[in-house]
Short mmCIF file of C-alpha atoms (C1' of nucleotides) in Angstrom, two decimals:
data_model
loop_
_atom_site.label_atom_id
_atom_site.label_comp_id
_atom_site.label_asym_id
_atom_site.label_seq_id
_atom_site.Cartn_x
_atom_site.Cartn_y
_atom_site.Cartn_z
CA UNK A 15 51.25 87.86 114.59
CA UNK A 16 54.64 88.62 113.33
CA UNK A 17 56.72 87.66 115.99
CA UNK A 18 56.63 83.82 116.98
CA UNK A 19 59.94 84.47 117.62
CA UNK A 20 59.50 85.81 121.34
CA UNK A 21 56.87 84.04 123.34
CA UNK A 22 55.73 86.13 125.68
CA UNK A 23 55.29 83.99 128.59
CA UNK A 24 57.85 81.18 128.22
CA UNK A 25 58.61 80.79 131.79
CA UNK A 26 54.38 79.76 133.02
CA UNK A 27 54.54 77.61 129.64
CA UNK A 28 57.38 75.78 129.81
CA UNK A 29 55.93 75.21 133.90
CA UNK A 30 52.92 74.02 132.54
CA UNK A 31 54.44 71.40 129.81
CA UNK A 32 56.81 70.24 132.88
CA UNK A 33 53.96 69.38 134.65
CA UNK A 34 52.46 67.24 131.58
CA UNK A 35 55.66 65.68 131.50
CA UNK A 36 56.19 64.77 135.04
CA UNK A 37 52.11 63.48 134.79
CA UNK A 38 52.94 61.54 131.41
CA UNK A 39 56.42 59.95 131.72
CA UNK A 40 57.04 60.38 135.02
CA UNK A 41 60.27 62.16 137.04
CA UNK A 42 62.58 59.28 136.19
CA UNK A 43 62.22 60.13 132.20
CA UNK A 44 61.59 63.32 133.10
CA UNK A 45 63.62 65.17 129.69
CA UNK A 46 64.17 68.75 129.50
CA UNK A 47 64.70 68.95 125.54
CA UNK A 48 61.19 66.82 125.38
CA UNK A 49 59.52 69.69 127.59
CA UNK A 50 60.93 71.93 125.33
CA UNK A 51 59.74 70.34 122.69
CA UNK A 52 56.30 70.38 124.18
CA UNK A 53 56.15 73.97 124.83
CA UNK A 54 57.18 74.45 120.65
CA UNK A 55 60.72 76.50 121.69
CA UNK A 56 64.49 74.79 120.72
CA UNK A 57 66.18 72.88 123.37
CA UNK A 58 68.42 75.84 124.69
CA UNK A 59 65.01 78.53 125.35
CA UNK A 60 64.37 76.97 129.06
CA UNK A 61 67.98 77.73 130.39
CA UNK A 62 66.53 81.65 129.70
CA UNK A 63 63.93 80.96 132.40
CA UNK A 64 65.21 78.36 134.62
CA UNK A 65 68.43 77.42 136.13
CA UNK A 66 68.51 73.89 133.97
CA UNK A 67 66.56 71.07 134.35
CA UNK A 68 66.68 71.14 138.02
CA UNK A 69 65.54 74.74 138.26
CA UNK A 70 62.41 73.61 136.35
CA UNK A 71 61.84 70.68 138.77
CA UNK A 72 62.51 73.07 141.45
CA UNK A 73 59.75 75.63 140.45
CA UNK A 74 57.06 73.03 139.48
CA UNK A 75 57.89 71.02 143.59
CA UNK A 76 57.42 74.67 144.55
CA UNK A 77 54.02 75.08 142.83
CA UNK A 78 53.10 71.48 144.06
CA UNK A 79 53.03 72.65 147.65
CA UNK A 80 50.67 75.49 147.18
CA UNK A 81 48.13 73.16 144.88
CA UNK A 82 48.80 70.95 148.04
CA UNK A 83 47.57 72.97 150.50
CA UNK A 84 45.08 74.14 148.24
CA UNK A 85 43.66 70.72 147.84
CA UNK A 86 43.76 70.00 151.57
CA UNK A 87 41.99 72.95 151.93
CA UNK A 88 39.15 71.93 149.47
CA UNK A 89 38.83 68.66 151.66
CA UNK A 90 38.14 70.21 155.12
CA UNK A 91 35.26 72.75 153.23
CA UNK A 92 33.12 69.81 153.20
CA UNK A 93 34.37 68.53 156.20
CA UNK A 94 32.66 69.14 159.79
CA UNK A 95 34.80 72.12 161.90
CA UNK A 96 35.24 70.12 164.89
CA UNK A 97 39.42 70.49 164.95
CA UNK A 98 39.44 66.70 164.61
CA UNK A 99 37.56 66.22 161.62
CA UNK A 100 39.94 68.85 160.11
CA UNK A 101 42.77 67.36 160.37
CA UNK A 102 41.37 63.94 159.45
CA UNK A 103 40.49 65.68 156.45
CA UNK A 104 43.77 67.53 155.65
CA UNK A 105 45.27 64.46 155.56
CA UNK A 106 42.77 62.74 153.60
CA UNK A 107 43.24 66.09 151.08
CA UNK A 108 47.19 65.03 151.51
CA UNK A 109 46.55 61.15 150.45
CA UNK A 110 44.27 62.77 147.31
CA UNK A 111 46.43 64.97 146.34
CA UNK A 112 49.41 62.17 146.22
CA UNK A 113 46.96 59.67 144.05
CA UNK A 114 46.37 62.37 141.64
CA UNK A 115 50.06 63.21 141.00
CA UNK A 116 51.68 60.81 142.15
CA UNK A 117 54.71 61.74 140.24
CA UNK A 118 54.87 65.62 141.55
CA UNK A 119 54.48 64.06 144.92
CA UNK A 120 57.50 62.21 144.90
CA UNK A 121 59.23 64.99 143.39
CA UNK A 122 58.78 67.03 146.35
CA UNK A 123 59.20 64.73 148.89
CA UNK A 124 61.58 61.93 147.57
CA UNK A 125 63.60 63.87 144.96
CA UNK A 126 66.76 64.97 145.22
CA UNK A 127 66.57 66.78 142.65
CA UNK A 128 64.56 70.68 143.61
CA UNK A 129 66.78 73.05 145.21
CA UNK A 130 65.18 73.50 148.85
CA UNK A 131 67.57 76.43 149.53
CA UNK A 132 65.43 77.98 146.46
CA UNK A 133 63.52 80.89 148.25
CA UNK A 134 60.12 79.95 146.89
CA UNK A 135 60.25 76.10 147.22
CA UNK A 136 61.21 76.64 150.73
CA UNK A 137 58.60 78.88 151.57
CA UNK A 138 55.89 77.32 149.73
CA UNK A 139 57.06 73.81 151.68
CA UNK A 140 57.35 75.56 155.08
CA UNK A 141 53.65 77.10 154.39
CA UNK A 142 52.64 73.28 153.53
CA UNK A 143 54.49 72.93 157.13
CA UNK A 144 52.77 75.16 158.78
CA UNK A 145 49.56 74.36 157.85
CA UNK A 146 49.56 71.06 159.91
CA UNK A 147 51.46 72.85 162.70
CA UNK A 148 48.21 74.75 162.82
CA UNK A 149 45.90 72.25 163.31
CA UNK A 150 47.75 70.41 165.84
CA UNK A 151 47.84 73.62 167.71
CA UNK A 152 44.55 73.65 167.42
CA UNK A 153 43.57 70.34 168.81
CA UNK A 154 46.57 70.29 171.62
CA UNK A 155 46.07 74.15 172.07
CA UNK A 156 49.68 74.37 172.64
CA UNK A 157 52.29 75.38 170.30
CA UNK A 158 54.24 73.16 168.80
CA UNK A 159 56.87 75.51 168.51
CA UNK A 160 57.65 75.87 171.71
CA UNK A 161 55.84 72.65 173.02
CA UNK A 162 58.10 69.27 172.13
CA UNK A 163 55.29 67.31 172.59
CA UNK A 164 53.14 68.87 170.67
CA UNK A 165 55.73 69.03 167.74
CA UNK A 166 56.22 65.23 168.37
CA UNK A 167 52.54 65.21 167.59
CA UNK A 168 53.12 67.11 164.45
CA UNK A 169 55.69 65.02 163.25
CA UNK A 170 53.41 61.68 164.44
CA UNK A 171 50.88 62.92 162.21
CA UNK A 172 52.96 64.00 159.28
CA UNK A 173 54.34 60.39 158.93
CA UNK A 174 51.65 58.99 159.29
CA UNK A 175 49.68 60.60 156.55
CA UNK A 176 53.08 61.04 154.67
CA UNK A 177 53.79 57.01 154.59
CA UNK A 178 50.04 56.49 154.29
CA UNK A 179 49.95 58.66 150.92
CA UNK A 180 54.05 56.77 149.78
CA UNK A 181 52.05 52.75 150.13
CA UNK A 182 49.01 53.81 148.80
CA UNK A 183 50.89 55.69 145.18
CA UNK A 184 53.66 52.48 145.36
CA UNK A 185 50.60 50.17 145.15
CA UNK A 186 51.37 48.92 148.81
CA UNK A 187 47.47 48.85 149.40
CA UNK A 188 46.67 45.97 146.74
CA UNK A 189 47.52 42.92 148.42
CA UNK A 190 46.11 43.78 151.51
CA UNK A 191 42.72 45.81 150.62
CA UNK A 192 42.37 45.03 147.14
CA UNK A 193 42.60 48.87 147.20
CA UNK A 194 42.14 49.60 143.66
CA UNK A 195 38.74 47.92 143.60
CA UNK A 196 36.85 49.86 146.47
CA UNK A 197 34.98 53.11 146.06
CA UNK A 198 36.15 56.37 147.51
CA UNK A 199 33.65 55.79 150.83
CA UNK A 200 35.47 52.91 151.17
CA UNK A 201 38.87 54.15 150.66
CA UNK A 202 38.27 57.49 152.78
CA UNK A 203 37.13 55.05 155.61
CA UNK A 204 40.41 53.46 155.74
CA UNK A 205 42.43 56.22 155.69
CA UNK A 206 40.39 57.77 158.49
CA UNK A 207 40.81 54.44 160.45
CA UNK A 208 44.40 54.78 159.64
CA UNK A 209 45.03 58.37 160.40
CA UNK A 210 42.99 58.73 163.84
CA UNK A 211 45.44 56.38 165.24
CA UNK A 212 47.88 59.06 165.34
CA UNK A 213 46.55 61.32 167.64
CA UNK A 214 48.10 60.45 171.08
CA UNK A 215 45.03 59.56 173.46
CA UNK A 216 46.02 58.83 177.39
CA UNK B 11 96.19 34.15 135.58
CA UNK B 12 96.12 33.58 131.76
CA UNK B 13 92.65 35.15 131.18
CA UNK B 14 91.47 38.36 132.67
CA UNK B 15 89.37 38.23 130.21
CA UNK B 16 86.63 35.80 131.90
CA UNK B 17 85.63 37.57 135.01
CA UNK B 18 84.58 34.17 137.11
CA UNK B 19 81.37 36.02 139.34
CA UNK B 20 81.33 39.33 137.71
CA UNK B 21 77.88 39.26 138.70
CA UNK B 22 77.87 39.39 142.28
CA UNK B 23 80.99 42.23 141.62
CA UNK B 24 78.73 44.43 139.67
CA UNK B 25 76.20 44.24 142.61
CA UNK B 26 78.61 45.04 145.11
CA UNK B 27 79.32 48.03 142.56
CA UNK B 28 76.45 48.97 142.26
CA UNK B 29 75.88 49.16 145.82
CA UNK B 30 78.76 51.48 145.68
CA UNK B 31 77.84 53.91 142.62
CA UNK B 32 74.24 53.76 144.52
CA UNK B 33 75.62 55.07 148.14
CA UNK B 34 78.43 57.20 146.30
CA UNK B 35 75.99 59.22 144.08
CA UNK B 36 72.71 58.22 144.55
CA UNK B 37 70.21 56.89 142.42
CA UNK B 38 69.19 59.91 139.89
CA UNK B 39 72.56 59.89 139.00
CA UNK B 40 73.53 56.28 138.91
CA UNK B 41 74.79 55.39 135.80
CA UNK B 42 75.37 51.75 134.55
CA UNK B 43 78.45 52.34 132.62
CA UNK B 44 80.12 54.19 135.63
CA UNK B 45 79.20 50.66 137.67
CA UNK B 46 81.29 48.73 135.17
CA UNK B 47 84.29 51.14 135.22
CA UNK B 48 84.06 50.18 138.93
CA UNK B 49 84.46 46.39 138.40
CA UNK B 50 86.75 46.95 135.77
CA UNK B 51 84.91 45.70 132.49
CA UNK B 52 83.56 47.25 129.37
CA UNK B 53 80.43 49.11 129.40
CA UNK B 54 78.74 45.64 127.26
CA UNK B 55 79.49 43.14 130.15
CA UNK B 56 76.53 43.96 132.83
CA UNK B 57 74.10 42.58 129.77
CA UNK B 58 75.27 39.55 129.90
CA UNK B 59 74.13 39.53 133.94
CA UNK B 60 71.56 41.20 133.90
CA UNK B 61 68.49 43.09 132.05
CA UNK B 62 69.81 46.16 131.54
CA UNK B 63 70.44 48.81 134.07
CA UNK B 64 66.76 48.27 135.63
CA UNK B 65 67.47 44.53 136.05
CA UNK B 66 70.84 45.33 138.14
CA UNK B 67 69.08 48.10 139.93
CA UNK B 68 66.00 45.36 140.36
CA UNK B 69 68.49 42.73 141.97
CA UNK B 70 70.22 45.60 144.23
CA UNK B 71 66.99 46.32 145.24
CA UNK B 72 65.71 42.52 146.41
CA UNK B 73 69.00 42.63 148.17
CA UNK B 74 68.12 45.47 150.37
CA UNK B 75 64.97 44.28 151.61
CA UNK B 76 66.95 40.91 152.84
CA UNK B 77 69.07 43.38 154.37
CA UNK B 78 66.56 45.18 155.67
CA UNK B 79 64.80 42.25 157.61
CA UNK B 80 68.15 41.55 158.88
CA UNK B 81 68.81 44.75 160.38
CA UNK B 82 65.35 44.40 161.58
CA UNK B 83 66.26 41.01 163.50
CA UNK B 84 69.38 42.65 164.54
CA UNK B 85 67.44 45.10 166.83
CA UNK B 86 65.31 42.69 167.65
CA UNK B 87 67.54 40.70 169.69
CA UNK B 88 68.46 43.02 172.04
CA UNK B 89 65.09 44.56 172.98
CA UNK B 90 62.62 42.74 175.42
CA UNK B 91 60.62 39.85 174.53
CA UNK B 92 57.86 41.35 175.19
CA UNK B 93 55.92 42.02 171.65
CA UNK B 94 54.97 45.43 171.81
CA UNK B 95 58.97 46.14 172.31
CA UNK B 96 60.12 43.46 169.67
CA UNK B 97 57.30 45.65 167.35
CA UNK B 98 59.22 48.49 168.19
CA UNK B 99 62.62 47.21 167.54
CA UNK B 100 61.76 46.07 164.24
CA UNK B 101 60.68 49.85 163.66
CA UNK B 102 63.44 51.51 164.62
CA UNK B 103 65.18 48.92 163.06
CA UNK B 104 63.43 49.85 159.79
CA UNK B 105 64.38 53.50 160.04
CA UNK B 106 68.10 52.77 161.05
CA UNK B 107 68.46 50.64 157.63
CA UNK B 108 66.80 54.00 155.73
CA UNK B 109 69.57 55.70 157.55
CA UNK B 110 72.42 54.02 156.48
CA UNK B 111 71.16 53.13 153.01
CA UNK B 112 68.74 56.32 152.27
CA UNK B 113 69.35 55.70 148.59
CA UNK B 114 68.70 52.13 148.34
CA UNK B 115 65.67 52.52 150.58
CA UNK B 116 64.55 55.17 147.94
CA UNK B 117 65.11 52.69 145.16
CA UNK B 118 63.08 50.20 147.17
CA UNK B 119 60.14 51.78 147.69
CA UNK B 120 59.75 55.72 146.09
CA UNK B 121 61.34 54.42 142.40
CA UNK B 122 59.81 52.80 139.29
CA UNK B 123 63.16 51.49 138.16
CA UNK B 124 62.68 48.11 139.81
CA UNK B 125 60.92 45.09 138.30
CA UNK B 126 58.64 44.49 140.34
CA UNK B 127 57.30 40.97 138.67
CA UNK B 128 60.39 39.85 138.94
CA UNK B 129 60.71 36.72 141.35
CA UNK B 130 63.33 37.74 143.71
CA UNK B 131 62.17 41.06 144.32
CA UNK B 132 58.80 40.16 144.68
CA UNK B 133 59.86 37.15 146.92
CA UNK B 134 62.05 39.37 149.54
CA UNK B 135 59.66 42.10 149.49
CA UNK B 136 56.52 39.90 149.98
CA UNK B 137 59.32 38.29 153.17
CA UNK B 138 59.61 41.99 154.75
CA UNK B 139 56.00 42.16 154.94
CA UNK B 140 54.97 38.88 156.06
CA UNK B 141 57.63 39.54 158.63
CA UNK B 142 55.38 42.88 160.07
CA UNK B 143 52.20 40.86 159.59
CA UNK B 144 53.91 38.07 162.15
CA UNK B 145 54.66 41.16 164.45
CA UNK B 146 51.02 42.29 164.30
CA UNK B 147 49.46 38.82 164.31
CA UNK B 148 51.73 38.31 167.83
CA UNK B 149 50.00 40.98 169.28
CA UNK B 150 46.58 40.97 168.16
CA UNK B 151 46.56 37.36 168.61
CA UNK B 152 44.31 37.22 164.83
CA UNK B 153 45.90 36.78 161.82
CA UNK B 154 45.80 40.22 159.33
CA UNK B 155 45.30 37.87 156.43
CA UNK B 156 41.54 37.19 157.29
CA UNK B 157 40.86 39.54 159.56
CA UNK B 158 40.68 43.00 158.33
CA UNK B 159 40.91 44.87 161.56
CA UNK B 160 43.85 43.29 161.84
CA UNK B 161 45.69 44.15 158.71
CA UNK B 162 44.17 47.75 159.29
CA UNK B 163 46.80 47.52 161.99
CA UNK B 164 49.49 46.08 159.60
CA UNK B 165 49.18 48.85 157.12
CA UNK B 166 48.87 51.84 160.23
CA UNK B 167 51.93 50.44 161.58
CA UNK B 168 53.43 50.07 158.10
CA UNK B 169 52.27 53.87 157.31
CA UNK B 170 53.58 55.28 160.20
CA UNK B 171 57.44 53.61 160.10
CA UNK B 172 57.62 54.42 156.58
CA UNK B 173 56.68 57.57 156.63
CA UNK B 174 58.89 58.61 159.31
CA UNK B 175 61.91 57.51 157.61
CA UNK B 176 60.78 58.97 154.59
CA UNK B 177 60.58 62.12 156.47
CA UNK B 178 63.95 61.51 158.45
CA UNK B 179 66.01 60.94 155.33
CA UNK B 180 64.84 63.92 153.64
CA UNK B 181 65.81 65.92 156.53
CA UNK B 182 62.52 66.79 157.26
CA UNK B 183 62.81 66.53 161.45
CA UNK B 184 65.51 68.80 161.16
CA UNK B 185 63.84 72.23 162.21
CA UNK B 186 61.40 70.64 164.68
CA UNK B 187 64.08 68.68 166.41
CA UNK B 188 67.75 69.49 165.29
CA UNK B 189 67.49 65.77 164.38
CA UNK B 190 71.13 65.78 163.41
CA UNK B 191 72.22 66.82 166.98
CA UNK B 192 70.67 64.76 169.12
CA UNK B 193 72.18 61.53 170.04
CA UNK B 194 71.36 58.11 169.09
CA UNK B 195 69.08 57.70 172.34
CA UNK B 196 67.00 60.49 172.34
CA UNK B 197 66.44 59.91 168.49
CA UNK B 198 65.38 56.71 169.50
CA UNK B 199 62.90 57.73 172.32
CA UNK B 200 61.71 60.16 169.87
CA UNK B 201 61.05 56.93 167.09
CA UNK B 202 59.46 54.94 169.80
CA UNK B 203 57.26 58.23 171.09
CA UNK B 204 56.02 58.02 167.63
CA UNK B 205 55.98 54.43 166.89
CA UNK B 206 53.67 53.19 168.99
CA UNK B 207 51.16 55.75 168.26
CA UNK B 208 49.94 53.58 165.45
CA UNK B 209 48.75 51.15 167.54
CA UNK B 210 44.81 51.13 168.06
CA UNK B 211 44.09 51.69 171.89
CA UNK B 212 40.16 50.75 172.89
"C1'" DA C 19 91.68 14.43 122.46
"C1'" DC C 20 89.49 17.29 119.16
"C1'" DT C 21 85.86 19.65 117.24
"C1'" DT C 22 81.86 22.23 117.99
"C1'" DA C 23 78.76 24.92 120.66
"C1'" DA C 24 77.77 28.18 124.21
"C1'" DT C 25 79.14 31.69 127.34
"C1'" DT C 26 81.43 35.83 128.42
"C1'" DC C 27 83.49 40.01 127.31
"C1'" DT C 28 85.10 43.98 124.09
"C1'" DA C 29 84.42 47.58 120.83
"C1'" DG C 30 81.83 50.43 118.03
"C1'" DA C 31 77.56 52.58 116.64
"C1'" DC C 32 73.15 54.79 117.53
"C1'" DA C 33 69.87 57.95 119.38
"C1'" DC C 34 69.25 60.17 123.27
"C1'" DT C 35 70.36 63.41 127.38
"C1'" DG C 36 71.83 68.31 129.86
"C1'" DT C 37 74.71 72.10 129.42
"C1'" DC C 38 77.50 75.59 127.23
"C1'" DA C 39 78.91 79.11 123.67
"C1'" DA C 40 78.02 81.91 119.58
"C1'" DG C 41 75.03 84.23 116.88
"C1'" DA C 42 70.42 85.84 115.23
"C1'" DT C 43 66.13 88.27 116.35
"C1'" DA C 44 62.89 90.87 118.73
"C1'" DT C 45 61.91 94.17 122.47
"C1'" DA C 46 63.27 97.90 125.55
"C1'" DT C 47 65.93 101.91 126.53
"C1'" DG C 48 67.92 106.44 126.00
"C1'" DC D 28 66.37 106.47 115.60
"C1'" DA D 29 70.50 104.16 117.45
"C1'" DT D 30 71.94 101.28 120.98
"C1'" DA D 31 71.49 97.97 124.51
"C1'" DT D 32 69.19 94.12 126.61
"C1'" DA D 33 66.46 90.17 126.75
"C1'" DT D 34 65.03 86.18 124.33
"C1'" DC D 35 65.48 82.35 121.30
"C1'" DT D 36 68.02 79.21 117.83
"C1'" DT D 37 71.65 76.50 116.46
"C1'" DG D 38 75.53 73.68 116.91
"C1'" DA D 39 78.93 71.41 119.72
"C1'" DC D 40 80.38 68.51 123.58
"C1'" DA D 41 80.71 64.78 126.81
"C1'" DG D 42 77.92 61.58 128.82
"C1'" DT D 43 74.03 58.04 128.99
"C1'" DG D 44 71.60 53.01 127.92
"C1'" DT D 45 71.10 49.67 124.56
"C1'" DC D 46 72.09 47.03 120.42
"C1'" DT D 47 75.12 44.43 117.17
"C1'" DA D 48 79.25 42.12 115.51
"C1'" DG D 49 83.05 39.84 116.62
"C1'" DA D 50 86.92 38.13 119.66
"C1'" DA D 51 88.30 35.29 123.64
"C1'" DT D 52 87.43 31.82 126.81
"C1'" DT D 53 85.12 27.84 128.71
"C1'" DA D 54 81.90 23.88 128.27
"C1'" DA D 55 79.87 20.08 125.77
"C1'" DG D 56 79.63 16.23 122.60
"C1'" DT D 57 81.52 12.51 120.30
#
DNA sequence: ACTTAATTCTAGACACTGTCAAGATATATG
DNA sequence: CATATATCTTGACAGTGTCTAGAATTAAGT
């Protein structure tokens, strides 16, 4: 190989050496010039692919939302396909995807940081979106779009799950579960207590 | 005034500059030399106060959540007696302190910066809990600490409050509500709509 | 009161950071 | 095959947090 010179595909490497960044030091040491380093290119290459360090983060929030929905999506496979059990499920896909990376999550939902007028982190969060929008339609079988109860069921649900997924990464659940001691039965029965709740019954 | 040069409670000055540089440009950008410059000292002086920039940030930090459970009493008194409503109060009174300090309630909870070992955060966060865990014990009549229903109940009510300022802060009920046009009242209906959701019905 | 010790603050250095500009190198175009 | 474009390197710049040495002030000890 003469050429070590051009890369080839820069842009998906340097993406993939954010992420073992974000994973390894987390977003508040997050360092451009170290992922740089990472991906074996000088300090300036990235600015040839990205808009800066925040046009990195940007891209890899954007990714996180589509492996988001992807692991949600894994969750209600083995799930039962009554409507509630799906959405019990999507969120417990939600929770597992925030313990697994914790930093990407709070990237994309506590960062300031991504560019959400960027056309694919918007789209790939409004997908994310509408995914739960779905399943409330389903349950409700109204629209939440047009129906402002259901979308005050939507947004019940999403901050539920959402402030569910922020105590369990910040530790929260130690003091009062001994969380990091149980098994995953355990663990997945708590969140379902948690999450049913919810779900406005008359 | 012979000496400018001994400050006499530079401490408490750097907090309240800190609390400044926090609010002025948030905490990804908040820089510990820009905090001095504010209270008029070299860049060297905040050592002798505190542990670095993560100590200040730790001891602006402890002060919010005192803040916080003052706001929280704040609503409190003028809402019913009644527990469910005082539950509520404190809720909304939660979110209203993420709304006027969205980046210290970031630092708070969604940042590693803080020490968390360190006595007086650990003190005046472990006081905003117990404070919910009174709420909850009021209502439920058991006490969360040994009975785990019960602080099921804590943590759902905890999830859900948390999670909707999270998602308020980020601007995340703007499209399904126009969050930033509706008045203070109908947010508020909107909160409670949601709030009380997390409460387990039989 | 006077000397000594401890505290508080300044000033400079160090290794980092993100971004920008200039130039070298490889690929693509005509 | 010459020219243009895209890609990457290198160096510079201002800014960051932290450390050290020393100056200025206050407190302590006798």
């Amino acid at each position: 190989m003469s050429s070590s010179y051009h890369h080839g595909s820069l842009a998906s490497a340097l993406l993939d050496a954010a992420g073992e960044e974000l994973s390894a030091t987390g977003i508040e040491a997050f360092s451009l010039r170290s992922v740089a380093k990472r991906a074996g290119v000088s300090h300036g290459a990235p600015a040839h692919h990205f808009k800066g360090k925040n046009g990195l983060l940007t891209a890899l929030a954007a990714a996180g939302y589509k492996e988001l929905v992807d692991v949600q999506n894994e969750h209600q496979k083995t799930a039962k396909s009554e409507e509630l059990a799906q959405l019990v499920a999507s969120g417990i896909g939600y929770i597992d995807f925030a313990m697994k990376n914790p930093e990407l999550f709070r990237l994309m939902f506590a960062s300031s940081k991504p560019d959400r007028s960027d056309d694919d982190f918007s789209a790939a969060s409004r997908a994310a979106f509408d995914k739960l929008v779905g399943e409330i339609r389903s349950i409700l079988g109204a629209d939440p779009y047009s129906d402002r109860a259901a979308m005050t069921q939507v947004m019940a649900s999403w901050s539920m799950v959402h402030g569910l997924a922020e105590l369990v990464i910040s530790g929260r659940m130690e003091i009062p579960f001994g969380f990091s001691q149980l098994n995953q039965q355990d663990r997945e029965a708590i969140f379902e207590d948690i999450l049913v709740r919810a779900l406005k019954r008359n």
